[in-house]
mmCIF file of C-alpha atoms in Angstrom:
data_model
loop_
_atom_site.group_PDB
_atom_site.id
_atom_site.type_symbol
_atom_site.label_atom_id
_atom_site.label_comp_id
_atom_site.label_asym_id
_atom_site.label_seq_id
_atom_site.Cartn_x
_atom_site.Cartn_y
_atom_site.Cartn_z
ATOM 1 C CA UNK A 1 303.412 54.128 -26.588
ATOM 2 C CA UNK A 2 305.185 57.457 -26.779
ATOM 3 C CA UNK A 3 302.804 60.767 -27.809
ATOM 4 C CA UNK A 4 303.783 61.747 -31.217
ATOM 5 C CA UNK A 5 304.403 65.632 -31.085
ATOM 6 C CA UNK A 6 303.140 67.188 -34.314
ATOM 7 C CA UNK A 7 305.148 70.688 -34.833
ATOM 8 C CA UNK A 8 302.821 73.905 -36.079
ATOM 9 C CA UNK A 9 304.742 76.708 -37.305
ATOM 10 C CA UNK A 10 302.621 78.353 -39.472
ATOM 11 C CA UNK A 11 302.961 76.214 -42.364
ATOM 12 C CA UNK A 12 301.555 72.613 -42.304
ATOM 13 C CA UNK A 13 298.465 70.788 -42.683
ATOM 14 C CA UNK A 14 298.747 69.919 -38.650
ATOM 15 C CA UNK A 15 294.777 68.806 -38.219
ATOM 16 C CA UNK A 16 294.669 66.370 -41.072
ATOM 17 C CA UNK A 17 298.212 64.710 -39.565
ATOM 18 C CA UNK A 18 296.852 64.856 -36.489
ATOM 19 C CA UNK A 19 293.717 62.991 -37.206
ATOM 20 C CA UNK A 20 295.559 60.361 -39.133
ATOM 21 C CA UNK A 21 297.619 59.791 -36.070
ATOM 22 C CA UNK A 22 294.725 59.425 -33.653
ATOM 23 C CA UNK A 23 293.461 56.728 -36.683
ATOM 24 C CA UNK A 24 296.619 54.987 -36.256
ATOM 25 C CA UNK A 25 295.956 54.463 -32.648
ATOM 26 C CA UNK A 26 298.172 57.223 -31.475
ATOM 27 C CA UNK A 27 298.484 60.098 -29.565
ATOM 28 C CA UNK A 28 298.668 63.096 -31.136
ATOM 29 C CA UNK A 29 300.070 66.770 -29.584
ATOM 30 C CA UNK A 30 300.027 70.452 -31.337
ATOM 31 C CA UNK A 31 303.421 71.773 -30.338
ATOM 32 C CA UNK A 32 304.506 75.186 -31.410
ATOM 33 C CA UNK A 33 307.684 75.764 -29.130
ATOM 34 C CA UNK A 34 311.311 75.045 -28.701
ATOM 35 C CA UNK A 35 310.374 74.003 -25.089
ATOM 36 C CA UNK A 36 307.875 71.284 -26.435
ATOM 37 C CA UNK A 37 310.087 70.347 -29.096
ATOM 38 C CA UNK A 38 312.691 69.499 -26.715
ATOM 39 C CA UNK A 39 310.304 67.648 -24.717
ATOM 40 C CA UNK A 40 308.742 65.522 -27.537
ATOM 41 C CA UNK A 41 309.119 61.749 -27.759
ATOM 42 C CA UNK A 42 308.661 61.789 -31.399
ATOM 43 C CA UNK A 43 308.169 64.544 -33.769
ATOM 44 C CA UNK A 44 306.691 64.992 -37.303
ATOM 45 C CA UNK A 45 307.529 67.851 -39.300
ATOM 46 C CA UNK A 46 304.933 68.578 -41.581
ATOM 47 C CA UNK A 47 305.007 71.484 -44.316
ATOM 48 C CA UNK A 48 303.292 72.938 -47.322
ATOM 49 C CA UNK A 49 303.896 75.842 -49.273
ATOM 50 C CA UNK A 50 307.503 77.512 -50.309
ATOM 51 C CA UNK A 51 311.115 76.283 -48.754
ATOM 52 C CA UNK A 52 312.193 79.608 -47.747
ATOM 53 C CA UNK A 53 308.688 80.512 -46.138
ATOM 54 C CA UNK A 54 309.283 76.846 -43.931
ATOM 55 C CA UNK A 55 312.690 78.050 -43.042
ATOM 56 C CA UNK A 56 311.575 81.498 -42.306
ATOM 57 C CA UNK A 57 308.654 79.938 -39.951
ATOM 58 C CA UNK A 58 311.517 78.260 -37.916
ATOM 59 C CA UNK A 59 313.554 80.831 -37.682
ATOM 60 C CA UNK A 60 311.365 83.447 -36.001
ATOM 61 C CA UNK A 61 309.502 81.115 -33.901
ATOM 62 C CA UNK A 62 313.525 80.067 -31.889
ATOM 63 C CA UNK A 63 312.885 76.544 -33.347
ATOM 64 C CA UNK A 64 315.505 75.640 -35.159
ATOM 65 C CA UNK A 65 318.200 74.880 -32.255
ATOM 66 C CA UNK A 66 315.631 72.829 -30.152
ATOM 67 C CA UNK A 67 314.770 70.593 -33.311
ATOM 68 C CA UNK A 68 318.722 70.188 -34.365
ATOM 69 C CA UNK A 69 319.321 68.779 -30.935
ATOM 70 C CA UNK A 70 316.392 66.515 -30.905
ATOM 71 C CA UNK A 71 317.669 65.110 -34.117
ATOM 72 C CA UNK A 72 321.292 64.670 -34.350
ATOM 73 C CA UNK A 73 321.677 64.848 -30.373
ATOM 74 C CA UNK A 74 319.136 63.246 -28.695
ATOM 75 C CA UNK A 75 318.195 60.661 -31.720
ATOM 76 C CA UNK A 76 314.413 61.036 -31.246
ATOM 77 C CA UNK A 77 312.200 59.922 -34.398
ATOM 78 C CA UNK A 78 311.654 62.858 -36.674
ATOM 79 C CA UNK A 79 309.392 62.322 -39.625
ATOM 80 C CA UNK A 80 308.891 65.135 -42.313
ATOM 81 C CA UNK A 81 305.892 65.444 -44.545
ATOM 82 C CA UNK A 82 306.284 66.707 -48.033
ATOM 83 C CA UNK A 83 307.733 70.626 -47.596
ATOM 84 C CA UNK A 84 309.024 69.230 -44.018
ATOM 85 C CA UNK A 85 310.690 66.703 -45.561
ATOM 86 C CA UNK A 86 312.490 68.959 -48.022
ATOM 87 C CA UNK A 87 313.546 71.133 -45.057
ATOM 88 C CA UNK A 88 315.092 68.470 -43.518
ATOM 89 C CA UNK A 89 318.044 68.613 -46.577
ATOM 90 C CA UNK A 90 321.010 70.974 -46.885
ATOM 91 C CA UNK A 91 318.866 73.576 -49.470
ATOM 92 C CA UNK A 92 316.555 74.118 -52.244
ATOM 93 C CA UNK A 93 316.259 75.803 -55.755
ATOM 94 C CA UNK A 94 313.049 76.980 -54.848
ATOM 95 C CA UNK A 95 314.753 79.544 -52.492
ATOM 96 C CA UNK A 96 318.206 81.001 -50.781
ATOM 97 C CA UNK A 97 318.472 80.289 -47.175
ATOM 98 C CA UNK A 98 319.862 77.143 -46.348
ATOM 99 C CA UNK A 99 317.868 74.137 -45.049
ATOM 100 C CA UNK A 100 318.213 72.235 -41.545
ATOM 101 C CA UNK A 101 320.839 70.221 -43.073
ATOM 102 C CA UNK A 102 320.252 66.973 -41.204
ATOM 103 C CA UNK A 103 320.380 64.979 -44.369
ATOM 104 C CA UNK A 104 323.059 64.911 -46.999
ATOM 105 C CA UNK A 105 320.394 66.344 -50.301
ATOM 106 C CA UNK A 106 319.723 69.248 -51.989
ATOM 107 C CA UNK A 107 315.569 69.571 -53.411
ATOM 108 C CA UNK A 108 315.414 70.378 -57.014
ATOM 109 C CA UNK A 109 312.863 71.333 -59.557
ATOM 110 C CA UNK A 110 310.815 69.238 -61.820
ATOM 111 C CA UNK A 111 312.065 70.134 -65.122
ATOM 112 C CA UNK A 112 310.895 68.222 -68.477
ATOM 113 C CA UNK A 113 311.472 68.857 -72.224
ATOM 114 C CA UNK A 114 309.424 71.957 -73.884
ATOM 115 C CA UNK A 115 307.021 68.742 -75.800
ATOM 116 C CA UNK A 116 306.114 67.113 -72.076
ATOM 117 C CA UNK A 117 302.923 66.545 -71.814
ATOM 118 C CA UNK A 118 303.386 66.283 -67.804
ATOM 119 C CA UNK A 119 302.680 69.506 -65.776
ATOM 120 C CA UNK A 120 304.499 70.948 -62.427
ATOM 121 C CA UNK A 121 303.326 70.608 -60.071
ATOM 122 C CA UNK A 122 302.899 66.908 -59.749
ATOM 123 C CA UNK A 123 299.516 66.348 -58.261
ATOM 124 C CA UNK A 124 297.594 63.424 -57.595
ATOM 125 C CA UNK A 125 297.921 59.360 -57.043
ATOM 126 C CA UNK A 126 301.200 58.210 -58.021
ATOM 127 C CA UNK A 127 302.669 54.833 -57.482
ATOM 128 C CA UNK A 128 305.785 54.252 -55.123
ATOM 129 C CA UNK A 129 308.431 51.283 -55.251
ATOM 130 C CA UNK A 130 310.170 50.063 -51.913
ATOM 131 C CA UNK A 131 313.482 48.504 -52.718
ATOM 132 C CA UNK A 132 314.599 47.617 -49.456
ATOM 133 C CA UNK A 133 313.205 46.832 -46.241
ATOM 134 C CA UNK A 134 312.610 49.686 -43.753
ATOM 135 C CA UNK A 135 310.463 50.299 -40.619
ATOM 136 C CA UNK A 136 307.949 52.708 -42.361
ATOM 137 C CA UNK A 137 307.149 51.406 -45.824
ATOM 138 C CA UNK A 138 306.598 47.585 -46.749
ATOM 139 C CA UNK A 139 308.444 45.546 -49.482
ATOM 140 C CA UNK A 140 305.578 42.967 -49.540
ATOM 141 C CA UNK A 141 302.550 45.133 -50.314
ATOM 142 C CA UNK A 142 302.573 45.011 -54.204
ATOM 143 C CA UNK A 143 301.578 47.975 -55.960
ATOM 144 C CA UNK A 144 301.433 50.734 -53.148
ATOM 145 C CA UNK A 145 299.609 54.726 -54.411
ATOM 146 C CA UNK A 146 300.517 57.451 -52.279
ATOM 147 C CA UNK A 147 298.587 61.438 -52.526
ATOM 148 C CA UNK A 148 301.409 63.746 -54.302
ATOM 149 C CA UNK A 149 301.439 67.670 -54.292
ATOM 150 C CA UNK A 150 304.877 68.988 -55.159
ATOM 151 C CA UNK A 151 306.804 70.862 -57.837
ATOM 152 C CA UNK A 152 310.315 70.487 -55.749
ATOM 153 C CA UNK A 153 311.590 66.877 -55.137
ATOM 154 C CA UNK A 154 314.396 65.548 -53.052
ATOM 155 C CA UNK A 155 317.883 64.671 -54.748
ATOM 156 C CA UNK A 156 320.358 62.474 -52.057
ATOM 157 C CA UNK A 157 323.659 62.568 -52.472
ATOM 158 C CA UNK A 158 323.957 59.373 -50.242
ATOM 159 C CA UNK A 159 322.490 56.308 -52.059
ATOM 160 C CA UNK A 160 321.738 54.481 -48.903
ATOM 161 C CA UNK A 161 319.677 57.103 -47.629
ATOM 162 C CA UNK A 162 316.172 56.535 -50.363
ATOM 163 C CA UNK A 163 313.861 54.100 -48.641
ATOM 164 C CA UNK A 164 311.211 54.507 -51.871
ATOM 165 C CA UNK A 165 310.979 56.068 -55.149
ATOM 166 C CA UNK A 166 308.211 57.501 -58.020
ATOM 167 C CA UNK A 167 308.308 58.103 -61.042
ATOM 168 C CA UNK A 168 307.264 61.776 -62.791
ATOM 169 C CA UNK A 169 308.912 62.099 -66.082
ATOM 170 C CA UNK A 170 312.108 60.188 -64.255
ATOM 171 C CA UNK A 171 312.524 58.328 -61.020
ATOM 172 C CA UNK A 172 312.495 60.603 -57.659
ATOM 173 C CA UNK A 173 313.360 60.360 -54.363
ATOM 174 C CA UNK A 174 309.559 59.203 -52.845
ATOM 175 C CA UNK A 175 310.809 58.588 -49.370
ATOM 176 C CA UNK A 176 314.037 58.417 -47.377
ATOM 177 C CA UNK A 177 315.746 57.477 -43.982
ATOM 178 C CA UNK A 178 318.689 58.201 -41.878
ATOM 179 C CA UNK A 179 318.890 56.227 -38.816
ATOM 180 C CA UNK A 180 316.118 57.952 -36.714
ATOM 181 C CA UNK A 181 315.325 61.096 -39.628
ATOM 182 C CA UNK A 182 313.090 60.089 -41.878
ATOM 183 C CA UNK A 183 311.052 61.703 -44.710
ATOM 184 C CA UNK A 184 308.128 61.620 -47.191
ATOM 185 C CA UNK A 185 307.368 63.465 -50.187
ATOM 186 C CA UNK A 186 303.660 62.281 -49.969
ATOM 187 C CA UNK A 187 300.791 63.302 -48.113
ATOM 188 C CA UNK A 188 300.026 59.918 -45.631
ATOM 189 C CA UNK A 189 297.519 62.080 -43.890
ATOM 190 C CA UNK A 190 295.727 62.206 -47.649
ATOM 191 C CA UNK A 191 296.905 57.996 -48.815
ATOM 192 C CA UNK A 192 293.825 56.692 -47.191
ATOM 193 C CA UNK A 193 295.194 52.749 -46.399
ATOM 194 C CA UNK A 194 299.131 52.603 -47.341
ATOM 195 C CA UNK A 195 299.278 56.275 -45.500
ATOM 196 C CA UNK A 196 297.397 54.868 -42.664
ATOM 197 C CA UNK A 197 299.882 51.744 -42.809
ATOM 198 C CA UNK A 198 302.859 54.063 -42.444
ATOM 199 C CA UNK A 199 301.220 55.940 -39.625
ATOM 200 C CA UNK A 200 300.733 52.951 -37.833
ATOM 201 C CA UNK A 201 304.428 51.845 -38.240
ATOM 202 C CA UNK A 202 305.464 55.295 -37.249
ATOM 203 C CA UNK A 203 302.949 55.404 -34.311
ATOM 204 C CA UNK A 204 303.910 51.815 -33.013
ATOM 205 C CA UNK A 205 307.951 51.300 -33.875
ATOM 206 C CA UNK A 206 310.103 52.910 -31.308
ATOM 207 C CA UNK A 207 312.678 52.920 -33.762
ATOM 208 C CA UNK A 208 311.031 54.709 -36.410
#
């Protein structure tokens, strides 16, 4: 089973993601360089906080390059959390510089009519709907509740690439996947069982 490489650039909840890989029966590693990123099996790109902060973070730690060729070149497993999904898109309104660009989607705002009663950021349990089968969420759990925090969400411009979706004042992109990029808007490292199931598919396929 490969080590799962778990990238710190100064703007992730690494520990927690950590620990819920080690839970999962995995092997977790800290990495904070392009020479460990180029070395990793498979990666997750975790991320809290503002889009052009993330970026930023990349940028002056020489990271970007070494992740772009572990992704599109190499085709090693890549799995963003929440911000690190949203960096994995082409931009954001939350900021200027453009994102990693590895997936074909652009991360908007939750917006909702002056009279909603439903506050930004979203925060809390939340309920997400698989449509299709996929290696990292299952079809044939019934109702599954995944840990939100997020004002941004992602918008795909390719329908094939959503894997899940939730619902916040109108459906949103919960989850996606691109042949060996994937991403998550939740916190699995905070969804007690069902994040712990996706760990463990994560951890264990060598296709994830």
């Amino acid at each position: 089973m490969a080590d799962i490489s778990v990238l710190d650039y100064g703007a992730g909840n690494v520990n927690s993601v950590i620990r819920m890989i080690e839970r999962a029966g995995g092997q977790a590693r800290r990495i904070s360089s392009p020479e460990e990123v180029s070395e990793s099996a498979k990666l997750i790109l975790p991320g809290v906080g503002a889009f052009d902060y993330g970026m930023s973070q990349l940028h002056a730690r020489g990271l970007v390059p070494a992740l772009t060729t572990i992704a599109l070149e190499k085709s090693i497993p890549v799995l963003g959390i929440c911000l690190g999904m949203q960096l994995m898109c082409t931009g954001s309104e939350e900021g200027t510089l453009p994102g990693l660009g590895w997936i074909d989607a652009h991360v908007r705002r939750f917006s909702f009519a002056d009279n909603s009663r439903l506050r930004v950021p979203h925060m809390g349990w939340n309920t997400v709907q698989v449509p299709r089968t996929n290696p990292l969420l299952a079809t044939d759990e019934g109702e599954q509740r995944f840990y939100f925090v997020h004002s941004y969400f992602v918008s795909c411009n390719d329908p094939g690439d959503p894997i899940a979706t939730a619902n916040y004042g109108g459906k949103f992109v919960a989850a996606f996947q691109r042949n060996n990029l994937s991403g998550v808007q939740f916190h699995p490292e905070k969804s007690h069982r069902f994040g712990l199931r996706l760990m463990n598919a994560f951890v264990g396929d060598e296709h994830a």
